[in-house]
Amino acid sequence: MKSKNTAETNETFDKRKYDLQWDKQNTKLIGMKLNKHIDADIFEYLAGITNVQGYLKQLIRDDIARQTQEKSNHT
């Protein structure tokens, strides 16, 4: 995206700065450390997944739904 001057402030729009600020306000990075030897099976499996982030988020959402269903069945 090209930098543009705004008429009111005459400042140049800094997309990189805007993106960093947006990320800080709207996202959170969650890291996971895996051992290359112990977790080799996980690395091998994830290598075949096109969208690892989407895959992991769906696994978590499925687990949330399962737990919610189990709780409602027990009440």
Tab-separated table of C-alpha atoms in Angstrom:
chain	number	residue	atom	x	y	z
A	1	MET	CA	0.000	0.000	0.000
A	2	LYS	CA	1.336	3.426	-0.905
A	3	SER	CA	1.885	6.063	1.731
A	4	LYS	CA	-0.576	8.931	1.421
A	5	ASN	CA	-0.553	12.407	2.885
A	6	THR	CA	-3.658	13.308	4.821
A	7	ALA	CA	-5.022	16.784	4.198
A	8	GLU	CA	-5.765	17.566	7.842
A	9	THR	CA	-2.457	16.552	9.423
A	10	ASN	CA	-0.125	16.525	6.415
A	11	GLU	CA	1.454	13.371	7.877
A	12	THR	CA	2.417	10.334	5.856
A	13	PHE	CA	0.372	7.208	6.561
A	14	ASP	CA	2.677	4.483	7.863
A	15	LYS	CA	1.015	1.143	7.050
A	16	ARG	CA	3.655	-0.845	8.927
A	17	LYS	CA	3.061	1.173	12.091
A	18	TYR	CA	-0.711	0.879	11.641
A	19	ASP	CA	-0.477	-2.906	11.171
A	20	LEU	CA	1.708	-3.300	14.271
A	21	GLN	CA	-0.720	-1.236	16.342
A	22	TRP	CA	-3.710	-3.188	14.985
A	23	ASP	CA	-1.994	-6.499	15.775
A	24	LYS	CA	-1.195	-5.346	19.316
A	25	GLN	CA	-4.817	-4.337	19.952
A	26	ASN	CA	-6.527	-7.281	18.241
A	27	THR	CA	-4.305	-10.347	18.373
A	28	LYS	CA	-2.373	-12.454	20.848
A	29	LEU	CA	0.507	-14.743	19.957
A	30	ILE	CA	0.496	-18.141	21.637
A	31	GLY	CA	3.679	-20.150	21.214
A	32	MET	CA	4.354	-23.810	21.753
A	33	LYS	CA	7.798	-25.322	22.144
A	34	LEU	CA	8.254	-28.841	20.784
A	35	ASN	CA	11.242	-31.167	21.044
A	36	LYS	CA	12.590	-32.236	17.633
A	37	HIS	CA	13.236	-35.762	18.898
A	38	ILE	CA	10.435	-36.507	21.351
A	39	ASP	CA	7.780	-34.762	19.251
A	40	ALA	CA	9.022	-35.914	15.836
A	41	ASP	CA	5.692	-37.646	15.204
A	42	ILE	CA	3.875	-34.338	15.682
A	43	PHE	CA	6.236	-32.535	13.287
A	44	GLU	CA	5.749	-35.262	10.702
A	45	TYR	CA	1.971	-35.126	11.031
A	46	LEU	CA	1.790	-31.325	10.881
A	47	ALA	CA	4.006	-31.298	7.783
A	48	GLY	CA	1.057	-32.768	5.895
A	49	ILE	CA	-1.393	-30.121	7.128
A	50	THR	CA	-1.810	-27.159	4.781
A	51	ASN	CA	-3.207	-24.749	7.389
A	52	VAL	CA	-1.734	-25.699	10.780
A	53	GLN	CA	-3.187	-22.679	12.567
A	54	GLY	CA	-6.680	-23.385	11.250
A	55	TYR	CA	-6.313	-27.084	12.049
A	56	LEU	CA	-5.298	-26.426	15.670
A	57	LYS	CA	-8.053	-23.849	16.184
A	58	GLN	CA	-10.643	-26.308	14.843
A	59	LEU	CA	-9.361	-29.058	17.162
A	60	ILE	CA	-9.756	-26.711	20.126
A	61	ARG	CA	-13.236	-25.594	19.042
A	62	ASP	CA	-14.304	-29.218	18.583
A	63	ASP	CA	-13.015	-30.012	22.083
A	64	ILE	CA	-14.884	-27.025	23.541
A	65	ALA	CA	-18.094	-28.205	21.855
A	66	ARG	CA	-17.567	-31.771	23.116
A	67	GLN	CA	-16.975	-30.587	26.689
A	68	THR	CA	-20.007	-28.303	26.533
A	69	GLN	CA	-22.131	-31.209	25.292
A	70	GLU	CA	-20.819	-33.493	28.052
A	71	LYS	CA	-21.627	-30.898	30.718
A	72	SER	CA	-25.165	-30.446	29.409
A	73	ASN	CA	-25.703	-34.229	29.363
A	74	HIS	CA	-24.689	-34.510	33.024
A	75	THR	CA	-27.129	-31.901	34.296
